[in-house]
Short mmCIF file of N, CA, C and O in Angstrom, two decimals:
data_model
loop_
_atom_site.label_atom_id
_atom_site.label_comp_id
_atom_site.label_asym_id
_atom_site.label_seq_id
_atom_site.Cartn_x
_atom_site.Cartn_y
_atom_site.Cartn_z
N UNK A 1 4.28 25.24 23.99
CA UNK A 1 3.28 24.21 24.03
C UNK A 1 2.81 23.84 22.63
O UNK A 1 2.64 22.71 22.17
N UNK A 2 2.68 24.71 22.22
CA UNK A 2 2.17 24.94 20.37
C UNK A 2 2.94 23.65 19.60
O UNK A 2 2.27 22.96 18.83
N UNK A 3 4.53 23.31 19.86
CA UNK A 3 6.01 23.08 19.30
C UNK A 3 5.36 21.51 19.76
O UNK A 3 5.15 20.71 18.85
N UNK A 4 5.14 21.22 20.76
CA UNK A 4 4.86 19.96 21.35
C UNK A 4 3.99 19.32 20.92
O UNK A 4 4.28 18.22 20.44
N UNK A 5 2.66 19.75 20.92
CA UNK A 5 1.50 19.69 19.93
C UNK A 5 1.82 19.16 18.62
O UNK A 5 1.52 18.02 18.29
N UNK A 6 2.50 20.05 17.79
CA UNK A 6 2.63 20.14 16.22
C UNK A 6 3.63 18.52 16.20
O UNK A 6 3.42 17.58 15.43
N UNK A 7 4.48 18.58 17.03
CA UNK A 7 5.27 17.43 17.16
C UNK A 7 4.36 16.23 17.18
O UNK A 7 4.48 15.27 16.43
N UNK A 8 3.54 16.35 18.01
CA UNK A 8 3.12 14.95 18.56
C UNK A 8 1.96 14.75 17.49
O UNK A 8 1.56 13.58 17.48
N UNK A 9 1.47 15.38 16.81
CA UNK A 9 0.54 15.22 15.79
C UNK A 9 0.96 14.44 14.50
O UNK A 9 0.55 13.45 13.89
N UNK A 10 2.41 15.73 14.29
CA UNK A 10 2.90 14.88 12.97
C UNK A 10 3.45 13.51 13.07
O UNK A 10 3.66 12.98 11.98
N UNK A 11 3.62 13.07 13.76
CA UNK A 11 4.19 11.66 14.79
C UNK A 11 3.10 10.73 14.70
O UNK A 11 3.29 9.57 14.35
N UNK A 12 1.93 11.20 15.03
CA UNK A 12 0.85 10.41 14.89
C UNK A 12 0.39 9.92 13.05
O UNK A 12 -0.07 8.96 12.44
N UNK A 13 0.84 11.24 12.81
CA UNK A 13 0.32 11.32 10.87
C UNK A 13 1.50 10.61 10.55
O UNK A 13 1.32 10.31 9.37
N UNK A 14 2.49 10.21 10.86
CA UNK A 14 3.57 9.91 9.94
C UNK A 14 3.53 8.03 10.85
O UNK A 14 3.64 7.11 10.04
N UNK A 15 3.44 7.78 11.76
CA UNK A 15 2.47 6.55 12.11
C UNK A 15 1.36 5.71 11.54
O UNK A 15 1.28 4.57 11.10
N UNK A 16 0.54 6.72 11.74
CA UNK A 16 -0.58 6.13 10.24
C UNK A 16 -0.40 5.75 9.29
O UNK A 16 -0.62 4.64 8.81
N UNK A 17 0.28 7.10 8.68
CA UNK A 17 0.81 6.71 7.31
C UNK A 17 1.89 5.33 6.92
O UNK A 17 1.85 4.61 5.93
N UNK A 18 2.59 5.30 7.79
CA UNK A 18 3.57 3.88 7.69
C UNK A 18 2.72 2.83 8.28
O UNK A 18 3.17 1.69 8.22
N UNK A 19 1.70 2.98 8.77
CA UNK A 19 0.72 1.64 9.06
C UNK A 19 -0.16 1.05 8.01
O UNK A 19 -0.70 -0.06 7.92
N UNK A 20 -0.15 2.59 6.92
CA UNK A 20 -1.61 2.07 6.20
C UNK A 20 -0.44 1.28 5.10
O UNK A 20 -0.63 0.18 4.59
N UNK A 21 0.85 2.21 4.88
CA UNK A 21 1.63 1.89 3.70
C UNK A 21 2.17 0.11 3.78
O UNK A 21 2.26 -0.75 2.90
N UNK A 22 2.49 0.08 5.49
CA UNK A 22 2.80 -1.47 5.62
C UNK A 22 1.45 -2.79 4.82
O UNK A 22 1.43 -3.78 4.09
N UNK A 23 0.42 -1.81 5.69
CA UNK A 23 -0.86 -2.85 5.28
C UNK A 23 -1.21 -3.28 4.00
O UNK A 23 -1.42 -4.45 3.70
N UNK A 24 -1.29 -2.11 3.08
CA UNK A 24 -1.52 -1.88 1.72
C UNK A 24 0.13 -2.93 1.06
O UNK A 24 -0.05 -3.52 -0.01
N UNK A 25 0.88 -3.00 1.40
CA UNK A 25 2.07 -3.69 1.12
C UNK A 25 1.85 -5.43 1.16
O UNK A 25 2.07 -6.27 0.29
N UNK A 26 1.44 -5.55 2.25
CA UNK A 26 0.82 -6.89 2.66
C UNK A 26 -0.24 -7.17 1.48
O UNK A 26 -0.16 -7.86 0.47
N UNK A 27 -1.38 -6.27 2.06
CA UNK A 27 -2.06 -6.92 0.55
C UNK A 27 -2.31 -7.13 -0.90
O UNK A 27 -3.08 -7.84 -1.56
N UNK A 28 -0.78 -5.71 -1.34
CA UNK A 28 -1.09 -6.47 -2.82
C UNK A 28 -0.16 -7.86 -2.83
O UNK A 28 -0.11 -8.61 -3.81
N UNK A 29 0.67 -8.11 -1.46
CA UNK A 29 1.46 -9.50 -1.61
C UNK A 29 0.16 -10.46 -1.56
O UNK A 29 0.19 -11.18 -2.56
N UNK A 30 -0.46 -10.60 -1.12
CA UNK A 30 -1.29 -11.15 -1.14
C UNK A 30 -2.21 -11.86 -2.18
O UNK A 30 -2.10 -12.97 -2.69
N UNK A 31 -3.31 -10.71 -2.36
CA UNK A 31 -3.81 -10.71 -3.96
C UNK A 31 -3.06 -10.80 -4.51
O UNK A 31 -3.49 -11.71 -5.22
N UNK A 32 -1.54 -10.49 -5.10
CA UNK A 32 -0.67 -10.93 -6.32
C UNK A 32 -0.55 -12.70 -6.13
O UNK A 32 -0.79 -13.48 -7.06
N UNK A 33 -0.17 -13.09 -4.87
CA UNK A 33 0.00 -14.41 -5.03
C UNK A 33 -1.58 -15.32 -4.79
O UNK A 33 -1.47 -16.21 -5.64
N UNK A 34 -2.30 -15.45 -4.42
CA UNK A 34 -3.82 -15.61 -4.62
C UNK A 34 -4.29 -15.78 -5.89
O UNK A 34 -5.12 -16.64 -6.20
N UNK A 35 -3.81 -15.01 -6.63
CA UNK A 35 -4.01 -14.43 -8.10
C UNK A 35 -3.02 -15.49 -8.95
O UNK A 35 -2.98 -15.42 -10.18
N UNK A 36 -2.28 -16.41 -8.25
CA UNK A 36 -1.16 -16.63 -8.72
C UNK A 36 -0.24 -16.03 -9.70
O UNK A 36 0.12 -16.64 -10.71
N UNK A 37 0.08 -15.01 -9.45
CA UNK A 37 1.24 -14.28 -10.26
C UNK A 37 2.42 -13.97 -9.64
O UNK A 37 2.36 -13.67 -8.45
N UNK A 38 3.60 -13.98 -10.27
CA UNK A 38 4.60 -13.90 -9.71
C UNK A 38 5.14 -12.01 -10.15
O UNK A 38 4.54 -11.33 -10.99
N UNK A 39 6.16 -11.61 -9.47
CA UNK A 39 6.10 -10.35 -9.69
C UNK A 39 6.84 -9.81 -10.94
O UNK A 39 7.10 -8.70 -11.41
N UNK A 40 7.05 -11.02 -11.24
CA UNK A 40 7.46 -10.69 -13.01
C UNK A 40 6.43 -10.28 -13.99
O UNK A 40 6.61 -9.57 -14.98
N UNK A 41 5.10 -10.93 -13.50
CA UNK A 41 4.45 -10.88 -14.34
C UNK A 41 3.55 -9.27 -13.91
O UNK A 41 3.14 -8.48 -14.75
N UNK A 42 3.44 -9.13 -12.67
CA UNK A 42 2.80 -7.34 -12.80
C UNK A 42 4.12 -6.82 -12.82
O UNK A 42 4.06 -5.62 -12.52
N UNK A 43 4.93 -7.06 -12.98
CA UNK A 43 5.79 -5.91 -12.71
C UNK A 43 5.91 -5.67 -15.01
O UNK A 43 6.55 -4.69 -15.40
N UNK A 44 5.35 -6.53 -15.98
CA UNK A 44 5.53 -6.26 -17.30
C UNK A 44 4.03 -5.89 -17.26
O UNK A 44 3.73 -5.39 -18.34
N UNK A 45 2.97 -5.95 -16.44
CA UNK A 45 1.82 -5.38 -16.93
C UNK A 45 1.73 -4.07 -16.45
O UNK A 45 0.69 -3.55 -16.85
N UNK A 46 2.44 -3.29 -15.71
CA UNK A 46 2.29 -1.93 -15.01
C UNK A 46 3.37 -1.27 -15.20
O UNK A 46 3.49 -0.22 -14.55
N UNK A 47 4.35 -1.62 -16.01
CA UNK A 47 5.95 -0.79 -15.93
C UNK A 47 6.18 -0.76 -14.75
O UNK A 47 7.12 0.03 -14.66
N UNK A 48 5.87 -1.17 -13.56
CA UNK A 48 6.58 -0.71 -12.18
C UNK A 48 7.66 -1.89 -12.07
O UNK A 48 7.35 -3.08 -12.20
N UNK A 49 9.04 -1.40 -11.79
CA UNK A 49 9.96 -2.53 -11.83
C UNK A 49 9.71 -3.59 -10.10
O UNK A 49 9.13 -3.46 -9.02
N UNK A 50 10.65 -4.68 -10.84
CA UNK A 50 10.36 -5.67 -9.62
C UNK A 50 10.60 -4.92 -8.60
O UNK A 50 9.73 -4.72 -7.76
N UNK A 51 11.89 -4.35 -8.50
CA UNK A 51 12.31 -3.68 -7.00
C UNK A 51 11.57 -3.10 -6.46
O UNK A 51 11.30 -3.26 -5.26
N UNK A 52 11.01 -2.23 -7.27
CA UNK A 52 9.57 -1.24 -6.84
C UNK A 52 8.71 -2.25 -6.00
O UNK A 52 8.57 -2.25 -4.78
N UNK A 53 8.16 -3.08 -6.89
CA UNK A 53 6.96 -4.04 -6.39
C UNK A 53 7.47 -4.71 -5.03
O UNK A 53 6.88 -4.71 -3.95
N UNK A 54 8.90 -5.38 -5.40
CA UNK A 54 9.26 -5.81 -3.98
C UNK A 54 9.08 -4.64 -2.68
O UNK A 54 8.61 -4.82 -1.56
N UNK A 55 9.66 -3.41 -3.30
CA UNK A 55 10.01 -2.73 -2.32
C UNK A 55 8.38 -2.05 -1.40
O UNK A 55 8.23 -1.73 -0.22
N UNK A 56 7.57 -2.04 -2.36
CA UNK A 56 6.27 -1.89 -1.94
C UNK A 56 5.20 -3.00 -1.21
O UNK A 56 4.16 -2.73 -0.60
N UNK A 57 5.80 -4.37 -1.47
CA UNK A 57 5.36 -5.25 -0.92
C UNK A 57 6.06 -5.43 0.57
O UNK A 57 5.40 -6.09 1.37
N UNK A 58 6.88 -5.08 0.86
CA UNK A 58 8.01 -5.81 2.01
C UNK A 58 8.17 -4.26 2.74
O UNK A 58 8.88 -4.35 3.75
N UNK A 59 7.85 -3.30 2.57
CA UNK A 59 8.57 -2.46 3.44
C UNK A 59 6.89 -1.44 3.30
O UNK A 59 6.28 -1.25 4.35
N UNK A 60 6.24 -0.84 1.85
CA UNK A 60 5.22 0.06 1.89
C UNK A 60 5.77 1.23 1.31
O UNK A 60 5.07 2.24 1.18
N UNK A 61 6.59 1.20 1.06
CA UNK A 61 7.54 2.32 0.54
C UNK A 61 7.00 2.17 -1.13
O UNK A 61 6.77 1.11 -1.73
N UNK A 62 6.88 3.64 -1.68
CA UNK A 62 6.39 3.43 -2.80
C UNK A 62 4.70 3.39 -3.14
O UNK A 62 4.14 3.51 -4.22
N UNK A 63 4.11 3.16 -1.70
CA UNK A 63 2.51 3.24 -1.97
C UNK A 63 1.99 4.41 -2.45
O UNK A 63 2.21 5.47 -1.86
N UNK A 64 1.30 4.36 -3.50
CA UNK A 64 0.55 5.86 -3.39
C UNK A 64 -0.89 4.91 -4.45
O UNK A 64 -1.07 3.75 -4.83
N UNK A 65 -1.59 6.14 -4.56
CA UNK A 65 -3.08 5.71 -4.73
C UNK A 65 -3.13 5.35 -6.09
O UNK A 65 -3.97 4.55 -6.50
N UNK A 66 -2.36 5.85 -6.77
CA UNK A 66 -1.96 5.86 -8.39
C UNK A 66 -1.24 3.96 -8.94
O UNK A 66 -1.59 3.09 -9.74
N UNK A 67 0.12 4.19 -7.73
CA UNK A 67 0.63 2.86 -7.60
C UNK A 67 -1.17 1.61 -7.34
O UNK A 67 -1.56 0.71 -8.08
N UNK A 68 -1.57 1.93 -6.54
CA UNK A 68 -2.41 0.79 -6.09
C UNK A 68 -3.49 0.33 -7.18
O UNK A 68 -3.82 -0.80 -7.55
N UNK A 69 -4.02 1.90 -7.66
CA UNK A 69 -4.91 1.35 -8.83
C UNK A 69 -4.12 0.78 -10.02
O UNK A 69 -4.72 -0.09 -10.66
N UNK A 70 -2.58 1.18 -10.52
CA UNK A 70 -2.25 -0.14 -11.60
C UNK A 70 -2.06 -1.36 -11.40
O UNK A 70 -2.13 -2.32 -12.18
N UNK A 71 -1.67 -1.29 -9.79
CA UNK A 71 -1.14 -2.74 -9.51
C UNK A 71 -2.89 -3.51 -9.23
O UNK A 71 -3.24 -4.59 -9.70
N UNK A 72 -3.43 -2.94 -8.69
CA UNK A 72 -4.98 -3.34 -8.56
C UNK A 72 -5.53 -3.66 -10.24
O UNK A 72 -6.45 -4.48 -10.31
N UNK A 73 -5.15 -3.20 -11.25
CA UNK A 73 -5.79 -3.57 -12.56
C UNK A 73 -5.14 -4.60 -12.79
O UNK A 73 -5.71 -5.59 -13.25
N UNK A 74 -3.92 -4.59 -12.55
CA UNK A 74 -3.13 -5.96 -13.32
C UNK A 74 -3.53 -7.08 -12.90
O UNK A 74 -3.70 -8.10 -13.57
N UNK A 75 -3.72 -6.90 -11.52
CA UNK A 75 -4.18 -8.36 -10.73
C UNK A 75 -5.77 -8.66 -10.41
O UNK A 75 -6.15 -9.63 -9.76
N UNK A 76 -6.72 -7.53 -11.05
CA UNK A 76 -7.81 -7.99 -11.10
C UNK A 76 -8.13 -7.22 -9.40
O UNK A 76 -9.17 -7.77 -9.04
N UNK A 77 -7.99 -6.91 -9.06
CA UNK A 77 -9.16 -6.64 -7.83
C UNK A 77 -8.58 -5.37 -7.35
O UNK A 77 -7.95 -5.28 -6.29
N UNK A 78 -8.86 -4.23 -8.29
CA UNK A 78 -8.77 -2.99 -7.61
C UNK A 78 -9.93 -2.35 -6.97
O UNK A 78 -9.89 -1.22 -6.48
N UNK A 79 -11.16 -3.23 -6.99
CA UNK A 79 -12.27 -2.53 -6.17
C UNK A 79 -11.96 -2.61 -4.81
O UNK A 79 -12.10 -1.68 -4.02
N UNK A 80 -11.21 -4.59 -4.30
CA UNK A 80 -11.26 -5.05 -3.25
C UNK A 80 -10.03 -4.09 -2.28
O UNK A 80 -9.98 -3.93 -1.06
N UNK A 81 -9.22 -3.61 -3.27
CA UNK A 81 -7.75 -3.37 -2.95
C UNK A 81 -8.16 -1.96 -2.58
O UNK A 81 -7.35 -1.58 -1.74
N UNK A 82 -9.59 -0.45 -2.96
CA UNK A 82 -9.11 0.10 -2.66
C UNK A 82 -10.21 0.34 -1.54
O UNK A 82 -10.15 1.33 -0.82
N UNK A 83 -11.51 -0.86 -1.40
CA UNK A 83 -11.92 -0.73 -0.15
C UNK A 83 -10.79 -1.23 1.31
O UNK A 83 -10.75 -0.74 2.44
N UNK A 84 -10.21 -2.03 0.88
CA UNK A 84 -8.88 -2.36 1.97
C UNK A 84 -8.03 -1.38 2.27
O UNK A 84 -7.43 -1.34 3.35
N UNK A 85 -7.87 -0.17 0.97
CA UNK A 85 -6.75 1.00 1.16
C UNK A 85 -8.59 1.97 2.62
O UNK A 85 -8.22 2.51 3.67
N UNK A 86 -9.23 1.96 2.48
CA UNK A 86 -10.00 2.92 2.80
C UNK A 86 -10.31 2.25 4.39
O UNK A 86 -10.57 3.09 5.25
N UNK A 87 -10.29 1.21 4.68
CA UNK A 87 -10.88 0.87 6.00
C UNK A 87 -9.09 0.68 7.01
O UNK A 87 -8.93 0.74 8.22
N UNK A 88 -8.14 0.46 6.04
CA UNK A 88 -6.84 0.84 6.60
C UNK A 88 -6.74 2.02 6.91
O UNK A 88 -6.17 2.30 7.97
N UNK A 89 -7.33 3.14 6.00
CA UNK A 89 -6.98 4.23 6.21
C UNK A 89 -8.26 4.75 7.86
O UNK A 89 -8.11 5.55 8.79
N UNK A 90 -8.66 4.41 7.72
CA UNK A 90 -9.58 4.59 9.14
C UNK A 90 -9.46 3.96 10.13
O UNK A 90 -10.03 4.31 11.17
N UNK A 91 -8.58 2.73 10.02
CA UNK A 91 -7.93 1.91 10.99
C UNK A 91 -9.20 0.60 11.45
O UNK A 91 -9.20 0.02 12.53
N UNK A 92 -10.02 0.42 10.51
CA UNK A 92 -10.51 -0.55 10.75
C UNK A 92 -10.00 -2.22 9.94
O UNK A 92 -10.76 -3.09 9.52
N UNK A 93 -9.15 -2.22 9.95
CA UNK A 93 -8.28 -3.47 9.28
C UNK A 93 -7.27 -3.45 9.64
O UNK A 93 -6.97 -2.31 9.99
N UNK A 94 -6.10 -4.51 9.81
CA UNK A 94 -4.87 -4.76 10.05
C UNK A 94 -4.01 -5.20 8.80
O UNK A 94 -2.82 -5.47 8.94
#
């Protein structure tokens, strides 16, 4: 029963986690283009290459809290970006 449990938990955590990573993906597409910048241009203010940025925009892959606050400085709104990472992370945002 224990095996089933542990299963269905990490299932749930690894759910979340690809929900918040999708969301957080969406919105630095967002704010980057809002911002009007194209991803040439954060991708020379943060060293993170385009692919990265694409790959973090379109899939979430690549999110981490570190990623969000450079990409959040380059484009100006890492306050907004990491109350959006925090109400994703509680599931009050889509």
């Amino acid at each position: 029963m224990n095996g089933i449990f542990a299963t269905q938990m990490r299932d749930a955590r690894c759910g979340q986690r690809a929900t918040f990573r999708s969301g957080m993906g969406s919105a630095l597409r967002s704010f980057r283009k809002q911002n009007g910048l194209r991803m040439s241009h954060v991708s020379r203010a943060t060293g993170i290459s385009q692919q990265m940025l694409s790959r973090m925009e379109t899939t979430g892959k690549g999110i981490t809290l570190e990623n969000i606050m450079t990409v959040g400085e380059a484009i100006g709104c890492t306050d907004f970006l990491m109350a959006h990472a925090i109400r994703l992370w509680r599931g009050d945002a889509q």
